[in-house]
PDB file of C-alpha atoms in Angstrom:
ATOM      1  CA  UNK A   1       4.155  -6.472  -4.328  1.00 87.00           C
ATOM      2  CA  UNK A   2       5.310  -3.683  -5.432  1.00 91.00           C
ATOM      3  CA  UNK A   3       2.838  -1.277  -7.865  1.00 94.00           C
ATOM      4  CA  UNK A   4       5.111   1.089 -10.096  1.00 95.00           C
ATOM      5  CA  UNK A   5       2.823   3.923 -12.475  1.00 96.00           C
ATOM      6  CA  UNK A   6       5.291   5.328 -14.769  1.00 95.00           C
ATOM      7  CA  UNK A   7       5.022   9.116 -14.213  1.00 93.00           C
ATOM      8  CA  UNK A   8       6.555  10.745 -17.412  1.00 94.00           C
ATOM      9  CA  UNK A   9       5.165  13.299 -19.866  1.00 95.00           C
ATOM     10  CA  UNK A  10       6.431  11.191 -23.149  1.00 95.00           C
ATOM     11  CA  UNK A  11       4.834   7.912 -21.587  1.00 95.00           C
ATOM     12  CA  UNK A  12       1.483  10.112 -20.905  1.00 95.00           C
ATOM     13  CA  UNK A  13       1.659  11.399 -24.401  1.00 96.00           C
ATOM     14  CA  UNK A  14       2.381   8.184 -26.491  1.00 95.00           C
ATOM     15  CA  UNK A  15      -0.438   6.516 -24.310  1.00 95.00           C
ATOM     16  CA  UNK A  16      -2.494   8.685 -24.893  1.00 96.00           C
ATOM     17  CA  UNK A  17      -2.307   8.442 -28.855  1.00 95.00           C
ATOM     18  CA  UNK A  18      -2.843   4.438 -28.474  1.00 95.00           C
ATOM     19  CA  UNK A  19      -6.019   4.983 -26.648  1.00 95.00           C
ATOM     20  CA  UNK A  20      -7.325   6.784 -29.574  1.00 94.00           C
ATOM     21  CA  UNK A  21      -9.472   4.755 -31.863  1.00 92.00           C
ATOM     22  CA  UNK A  22      -8.365   6.110 -34.938  1.00 94.00           C
ATOM     23  CA  UNK A  23      -4.651   5.547 -34.489  1.00 93.00           C
ATOM     24  CA  UNK A  24      -3.884   2.730 -37.458  1.00 91.00           C
ATOM     25  CA  UNK A  25      -1.999  -0.258 -36.456  1.00 90.00           C
ATOM     26  CA  UNK A  26       1.613   0.750 -38.026  1.00 91.00           C
ATOM     27  CA  UNK A  27       1.587   4.024 -36.058  1.00 93.00           C
ATOM     28  CA  UNK A  28       0.360   1.743 -33.057  1.00 93.00           C
ATOM     29  CA  UNK A  29       2.959  -0.623 -32.952  1.00 92.00           C
ATOM     30  CA  UNK A  30       5.742   2.020 -33.053  1.00 93.00           C
ATOM     31  CA  UNK A  31       3.872   3.527 -30.395  1.00 94.00           C
ATOM     32  CA  UNK A  32       4.300   0.324 -28.303  1.00 94.00           C
ATOM     33  CA  UNK A  33       7.949  -0.112 -28.894  1.00 93.00           C
ATOM     34  CA  UNK A  34       8.764   3.255 -27.748  1.00 94.00           C
ATOM     35  CA  UNK A  35       6.584   3.261 -24.829  1.00 94.00           C
ATOM     36  CA  UNK A  36       7.519  -0.571 -23.598  1.00 95.00           C
ATOM     37  CA  UNK A  37      11.518   0.825 -23.641  1.00 94.00           C
ATOM     38  CA  UNK A  38      10.517   3.820 -21.607  1.00 94.00           C
ATOM     39  CA  UNK A  39       8.591   1.194 -19.041  1.00 95.00           C
ATOM     40  CA  UNK A  40      11.673  -0.886 -19.565  1.00 94.00           C
ATOM     41  CA  UNK A  41      14.225   1.569 -18.224  1.00 93.00           C
ATOM     42  CA  UNK A  42      12.034   2.022 -15.089  1.00 93.00           C
ATOM     43  CA  UNK A  43      11.326  -1.854 -14.540  1.00 94.00           C
ATOM     44  CA  UNK A  44      15.444  -3.196 -14.747  1.00 94.00           C
ATOM     45  CA  UNK A  45      16.044  -0.375 -12.061  1.00 91.00           C
ATOM     46  CA  UNK A  46      16.736  -3.386  -9.471  1.00 88.00           C
ATOM     47  CA  UNK A  47      18.095  -5.311 -11.708  1.00 91.00           C
ATOM     48  CA  UNK A  48      20.817  -7.894 -10.705  1.00 89.00           C
ATOM     49  CA  UNK A  49      24.836  -6.381 -11.431  1.00 91.00           C
ATOM     50  CA  UNK A  50      28.264  -7.629 -10.546  1.00 93.00           C
ATOM     51  CA  UNK A  51      31.175  -5.498 -10.700  1.00 96.00           C
ATOM     52  CA  UNK A  52      33.655  -5.541 -13.770  1.00 95.00           C
ATOM     53  CA  UNK A  53      36.986  -4.379 -14.133  1.00 96.00           C
ATOM     54  CA  UNK A  54      37.682  -3.021 -17.442  1.00 96.00           C
ATOM     55  CA  UNK A  55      40.744  -0.921 -19.136  1.00 96.00           C
ATOM     56  CA  UNK A  56      39.690   2.366 -20.514  1.00 96.00           C
ATOM     57  CA  UNK A  57      41.810   4.515 -22.425  1.00 96.00           C
ATOM     58  CA  UNK A  58      43.260   6.267 -19.509  1.00 96.00           C
ATOM     59  CA  UNK A  59      43.505   3.275 -16.642  1.00 96.00           C
ATOM     60  CA  UNK A  60      41.686   0.660 -15.342  1.00 97.00           C
ATOM     61  CA  UNK A  61      38.766   0.907 -13.351  1.00 97.00           C
ATOM     62  CA  UNK A  62      35.908  -1.451 -11.530  1.00 97.00           C
ATOM     63  CA  UNK A  63      32.664  -0.820 -13.562  1.00 95.00           C
ATOM     64  CA  UNK A  64      29.137  -2.298 -13.418  1.00 93.00           C
ATOM     65  CA  UNK A  65      27.728  -5.450 -15.764  1.00 92.00           C
ATOM     66  CA  UNK A  66      24.385  -7.339 -15.571  1.00 91.00           C
ATOM     67  CA  UNK A  67      24.995 -10.353 -13.725  1.00 88.00           C
ATOM     68  CA  UNK A  68      24.966 -13.951 -14.480  1.00 86.00           C
ATOM     69  CA  UNK A  69      22.371 -15.794 -15.013  1.00 88.00           C
ATOM     70  CA  UNK A  70      21.355 -13.528 -17.786  1.00 89.00           C
ATOM     71  CA  UNK A  71      17.864 -12.175 -17.174  1.00 92.00           C
ATOM     72  CA  UNK A  72      14.973 -13.397 -19.378  1.00 93.00           C
ATOM     73  CA  UNK A  73      11.930 -11.730 -20.978  1.00 94.00           C
ATOM     74  CA  UNK A  74       9.147 -13.643 -21.896  1.00 94.00           C
ATOM     75  CA  UNK A  75       5.887 -12.256 -24.163  1.00 93.00           C
ATOM     76  CA  UNK A  76       3.057 -13.397 -23.677  1.00 91.00           C
ATOM     77  CA  UNK A  77       1.393 -14.113 -27.160  1.00 85.00           C
ATOM     78  CA  UNK A  78       0.420 -12.799 -29.196  1.00 81.00           C
ATOM     79  CA  UNK A  79      -0.385  -9.282 -27.980  1.00 83.00           C
ATOM     80  CA  UNK A  80       3.160  -9.670 -25.985  1.00 87.00           C
ATOM     81  CA  UNK A  81       5.132  -9.622 -28.940  1.00 86.00           C
ATOM     82  CA  UNK A  82       4.616  -6.433 -29.764  1.00 87.00           C
ATOM     83  CA  UNK A  83       6.424  -5.577 -26.253  1.00 91.00           C
ATOM     84  CA  UNK A  84       9.357  -7.515 -27.276  1.00 92.00           C
ATOM     85  CA  UNK A  85      11.740  -5.437 -29.424  1.00 90.00           C
ATOM     86  CA  UNK A  86      11.196  -2.324 -26.811  1.00 91.00           C
ATOM     87  CA  UNK A  87      12.148  -4.560 -24.242  1.00 92.00           C
ATOM     88  CA  UNK A  88      15.246  -6.433 -25.797  1.00 91.00           C
ATOM     89  CA  UNK A  89      16.341  -2.516 -26.901  1.00 90.00           C
ATOM     90  CA  UNK A  90      17.120  -2.263 -23.296  1.00 89.00           C
ATOM     91  CA  UNK A  91      18.119  -5.644 -22.480  1.00 89.00           C
ATOM     92  CA  UNK A  92      19.995  -7.007 -25.728  1.00 89.00           C
ATOM     93  CA  UNK A  93      22.138  -9.823 -23.459  1.00 88.00           C
ATOM     94  CA  UNK A  94      18.421 -11.236 -22.383  1.00 90.00           C
ATOM     95  CA  UNK A  95      17.273 -14.712 -23.203  1.00 90.00           C
ATOM     96  CA  UNK A  96      13.654 -15.190 -24.568  1.00 92.00           C
ATOM     97  CA  UNK A  97      11.046 -17.278 -23.836  1.00 89.00           C
ATOM     98  CA  UNK A  98       7.381 -17.890 -24.837  1.00 87.00           C
ATOM     99  CA  UNK A  99       3.832 -18.142 -23.365  1.00 87.00           C
ATOM    100  CA  UNK A 100       0.818 -18.712 -25.407  1.00 82.00           C
ATOM    101  CA  UNK A 101      -2.237 -17.511 -23.178  1.00 74.00           C
ATOM    102  CA  UNK A 102      -5.775 -16.939 -24.663  1.00 71.00           C
ATOM    103  CA  UNK A 103      -8.102 -15.609 -22.439  1.00 65.00           C
ATOM    104  CA  UNK A 104     -11.556 -17.924 -22.493  1.00 65.00           C
ATOM    105  CA  UNK A 105     -14.039 -15.163 -23.491  1.00 64.00           C
ATOM    106  CA  UNK A 106     -16.947 -16.828 -21.672  1.00 67.00           C
ATOM    107  CA  UNK A 107     -15.189 -17.424 -18.461  1.00 63.00           C
ATOM    108  CA  UNK A 108     -12.439 -14.829 -18.820  1.00 60.00           C
ATOM    109  CA  UNK A 109     -10.003 -17.385 -17.614  1.00 67.00           C
ATOM    110  CA  UNK A 110      -6.482 -18.170 -19.295  1.00 68.00           C
ATOM    111  CA  UNK A 111      -5.942 -20.809 -21.309  1.00 72.00           C
ATOM    112  CA  UNK A 112      -2.085 -22.356 -22.320  1.00 73.00           C
ATOM    113  CA  UNK A 113      -1.428 -23.027 -25.530  1.00 72.00           C
ATOM    114  CA  UNK A 114       2.156 -22.633 -25.722  1.00 72.00           C
ATOM    115  CA  UNK A 115       4.995 -23.303 -23.198  1.00 78.00           C
ATOM    116  CA  UNK A 116       8.869 -22.571 -24.675  1.00 83.00           C
ATOM    117  CA  UNK A 117      10.522 -21.948 -21.231  1.00 85.00           C
ATOM    118  CA  UNK A 118      13.384 -23.296 -19.508  1.00 84.00           C
ATOM    119  CA  UNK A 119      13.153 -26.151 -17.306  1.00 86.00           C
ATOM    120  CA  UNK A 120      14.842 -24.492 -14.699  1.00 90.00           C
ATOM    121  CA  UNK A 121      14.775 -20.549 -14.286  1.00 91.00           C
ATOM    122  CA  UNK A 122      16.712 -20.790 -10.370  1.00 90.00           C
ATOM    123  CA  UNK A 123      18.600 -17.613 -10.144  1.00 84.00           C
ATOM    124  CA  UNK A 124      17.018 -16.013 -12.860  1.00 89.00           C
ATOM    125  CA  UNK A 125      15.137 -12.402 -13.131  1.00 93.00           C
ATOM    126  CA  UNK A 126      12.444 -13.333 -15.426  1.00 94.00           C
ATOM    127  CA  UNK A 127      10.538 -10.149 -17.446  1.00 96.00           C
ATOM    128  CA  UNK A 128       6.641 -11.297 -18.548  1.00 96.00           C
ATOM    129  CA  UNK A 129       5.304  -8.637 -20.910  1.00 95.00           C
ATOM    130  CA  UNK A 130       1.649  -8.241 -21.715  1.00 93.00           C
ATOM    131  CA  UNK A 131       0.302  -5.194 -22.931  1.00 93.00           C
ATOM    132  CA  UNK A 132      -3.011  -5.497 -21.105  1.00 93.00           C
ATOM    133  CA  UNK A 133      -3.230  -6.294 -16.908  1.00 94.00           C
ATOM    134  CA  UNK A 134      -6.995  -6.736 -16.834  1.00 92.00           C
ATOM    135  CA  UNK A 135      -8.639  -9.874 -14.870  1.00 90.00           C
ATOM    136  CA  UNK A 136      -5.089 -10.337 -14.093  1.00 90.00           C
ATOM    137  CA  UNK A 137      -6.017 -14.477 -14.628  1.00 88.00           C
ATOM    138  CA  UNK A 138      -3.242 -14.390 -17.749  1.00 88.00           C
ATOM    139  CA  UNK A 139      -0.477 -13.173 -15.746  1.00 91.00           C
ATOM    140  CA  UNK A 140      -1.522 -15.220 -12.775  1.00 90.00           C
ATOM    141  CA  UNK A 141      -1.114 -18.259 -14.791  1.00 88.00           C
ATOM    142  CA  UNK A 142       2.658 -16.944 -16.376  1.00 90.00           C
ATOM    143  CA  UNK A 143       3.736 -16.269 -12.945  1.00 92.00           C
ATOM    144  CA  UNK A 144       2.814 -19.570 -11.377  1.00 88.00           C
ATOM    145  CA  UNK A 145       4.544 -20.895 -14.804  1.00 87.00           C
ATOM    146  CA  UNK A 146       7.800 -19.218 -13.828  1.00 89.00           C
ATOM    147  CA  UNK A 147       7.842 -20.028 -10.401  1.00 90.00           C
ATOM    148  CA  UNK A 148       7.653 -23.666 -10.592  1.00 88.00           C
ATOM    149  CA  UNK A 149      10.625 -23.525 -12.760  1.00 89.00           C
ATOM    150  CA  UNK A 150      12.204 -21.825  -9.810  1.00 89.00           C
ATOM    151  CA  UNK A 151      12.109 -17.894 -10.380  1.00 88.00           C
ATOM    152  CA  UNK A 152      11.943 -15.996  -7.312  1.00 79.00           C
ATOM    153  CA  UNK A 153      12.425 -12.492  -8.742  1.00 89.00           C
ATOM    154  CA  UNK A 154       9.202 -11.681 -11.336  1.00 94.00           C
ATOM    155  CA  UNK A 155       8.857  -8.671 -13.150  1.00 96.00           C
ATOM    156  CA  UNK A 156       5.342  -7.806 -15.059  1.00 96.00           C
ATOM    157  CA  UNK A 157       5.389  -5.336 -17.586  1.00 97.00           C
ATOM    158  CA  UNK A 158       2.533  -3.947 -18.591  1.00 96.00           C
ATOM    159  CA  UNK A 159       0.755  -1.074 -20.789  1.00 95.00           C
ATOM    160  CA  UNK A 160      -2.346  -0.557 -18.342  1.00 95.00           C
ATOM    161  CA  UNK A 161      -3.570  -1.997 -15.623  1.00 96.00           C
ATOM    162  CA  UNK A 162      -7.231  -2.382 -14.162  1.00 96.00           C
ATOM    163  CA  UNK A 163      -7.996  -2.725 -10.007  1.00 96.00           C
ATOM    164  CA  UNK A 164      -9.365  -5.878 -10.465  1.00 95.00           C
ATOM    165  CA  UNK A 165      -5.846  -7.270 -11.683  1.00 94.00           C
ATOM    166  CA  UNK A 166      -4.032  -5.675  -9.870  1.00 95.00           C
ATOM    167  CA  UNK A 167      -5.958  -6.733  -6.607  1.00 94.00           C
ATOM    168  CA  UNK A 168      -6.091 -10.613  -7.842  1.00 93.00           C
ATOM    169  CA  UNK A 169      -2.090 -10.653  -8.512  1.00 92.00           C
ATOM    170  CA  UNK A 170      -1.541  -9.024  -4.697  1.00 90.00           C
ATOM    171  CA  UNK A 171      -4.088 -12.173  -3.562  1.00 89.00           C
ATOM    172  CA  UNK A 172      -2.412 -15.121  -5.387  1.00 87.00           C
ATOM    173  CA  UNK A 173       0.971 -14.179  -5.274  1.00 83.00           C
ATOM    174  CA  UNK A 174       1.773 -13.559  -1.582  1.00 72.00           C
ATOM    175  CA  UNK A 175       5.086 -14.249  -0.547  1.00 73.00           C
ATOM    176  CA  UNK A 176       6.204 -16.877  -2.649  1.00 73.00           C
ATOM    177  CA  UNK A 177       8.152 -14.364  -4.815  1.00 73.00           C
ATOM    178  CA  UNK A 178       9.243 -10.792  -5.316  1.00 87.00           C
ATOM    179  CA  UNK A 179       7.321  -9.579  -7.519  1.00 92.00           C
ATOM    180  CA  UNK A 180       7.259  -6.010  -9.134  1.00 94.00           C
ATOM    181  CA  UNK A 181       4.320  -4.689 -11.611  1.00 96.00           C
ATOM    182  CA  UNK A 182       5.167  -1.690 -14.084  1.00 97.00           C
ATOM    183  CA  UNK A 183       2.728   0.086 -15.814  1.00 97.00           C
ATOM    184  CA  UNK A 184       1.758   3.614 -18.327  1.00 96.00           C
ATOM    185  CA  UNK A 185      -1.350   4.215 -16.154  1.00 96.00           C
ATOM    186  CA  UNK A 186      -3.939   2.379 -14.010  1.00 97.00           C
ATOM    187  CA  UNK A 187      -7.338   2.537 -15.669  1.00 95.00           C
ATOM    188  CA  UNK A 188     -10.886   2.914 -13.666  1.00 93.00           C
ATOM    189  CA  UNK A 189     -12.595  -0.566 -13.812  1.00 95.00           C
ATOM    190  CA  UNK A 190     -13.417  -3.557 -16.266  1.00 94.00           C
ATOM    191  CA  UNK A 191     -16.457  -3.881 -18.291  1.00 93.00           C
ATOM    192  CA  UNK A 192     -19.076  -6.746 -17.811  1.00 89.00           C
ATOM    193  CA  UNK A 193     -16.646  -8.040 -20.579  1.00 86.00           C
ATOM    194  CA  UNK A 194     -13.820  -7.726 -18.776  1.00 87.00           C
ATOM    195  CA  UNK A 195     -12.269  -5.282 -20.602  1.00 89.00           C
ATOM    196  CA  UNK A 196     -10.156  -2.021 -19.309  1.00 94.00           C
ATOM    197  CA  UNK A 197     -12.156   1.121 -19.310  1.00 95.00           C
ATOM    198  CA  UNK A 198     -11.034   3.242 -20.803  1.00 96.00           C
ATOM    199  CA  UNK A 199      -8.642   1.021 -22.183  1.00 93.00           C
ATOM    200  CA  UNK A 200      -7.364   1.045 -25.721  1.00 92.00           C
ATOM    201  CA  UNK A 201      -9.621  -1.765 -26.658  1.00 88.00           C
ATOM    202  CA  UNK A 202      -7.957  -5.098 -27.657  1.00 87.00           C
ATOM    203  CA  UNK A 203      -4.142  -4.767 -27.642  1.00 87.00           C
ATOM    204  CA  UNK A 204      -3.920  -8.169 -29.970  1.00 83.00           C
ATOM    205  CA  UNK A 205      -6.068  -6.962 -32.839  1.00 86.00           C
ATOM    206  CA  UNK A 206      -4.888  -3.400 -32.645  1.00 87.00           C
ATOM    207  CA  UNK A 207      -1.605  -4.432 -33.236  1.00 86.00           C
ATOM    208  CA  UNK A 208      -1.689  -6.682 -35.766  1.00 81.00           C
ATOM    209  CA  UNK A 209      -5.534  -6.968 -36.954  1.00 74.00           C
ATOM    210  CA  UNK A 210      -8.079  -9.454 -36.360  1.00 68.00           C
ATOM    211  CA  UNK A 211      -7.184 -12.812 -37.862  1.00 59.00           C
TER     212      UNK A 211
END
């Protein structure tokens, strides 16, 4: 597993505003969108490409385009939806699948309530997007889903990660897949309620309010 913490002044600035408890939901949503686009730039650095011939106004040349089959972006509902536009802006030709996973607040384990993924992901590069990598249980469940369908190249894009979640991913995935995790920051730890410290609170609630 490769962990990439994006070290950039704009990433650090936007993340700091997201952490501020006084940041209102509209501003929070806008900043998440902007931050994800910056993270997506790094997350797609190793994306598969192929040669492609084009005719310029001057001559013909061989350039580059994304290889087929197209990548698949999978937001983990509901908070992952707030990251979808930022990823799609950089990958407009990507297809989109959805996974609905919720954390049991007593066991901290992920429970699946929705699944809209292709049955066959052979040869696909899958981008899993979820704001918080806390215990790691949700992301592990999502990775299992896509690996069972044939994916072998998986990139997870998260705003924040906790050391405990990173460790679980390393232990669980092993050599079953080529996994890259791209985050804006790795925080100190989890608290007794399995929230990231210092974190930014419940990303879903801050994006959409308490429903």
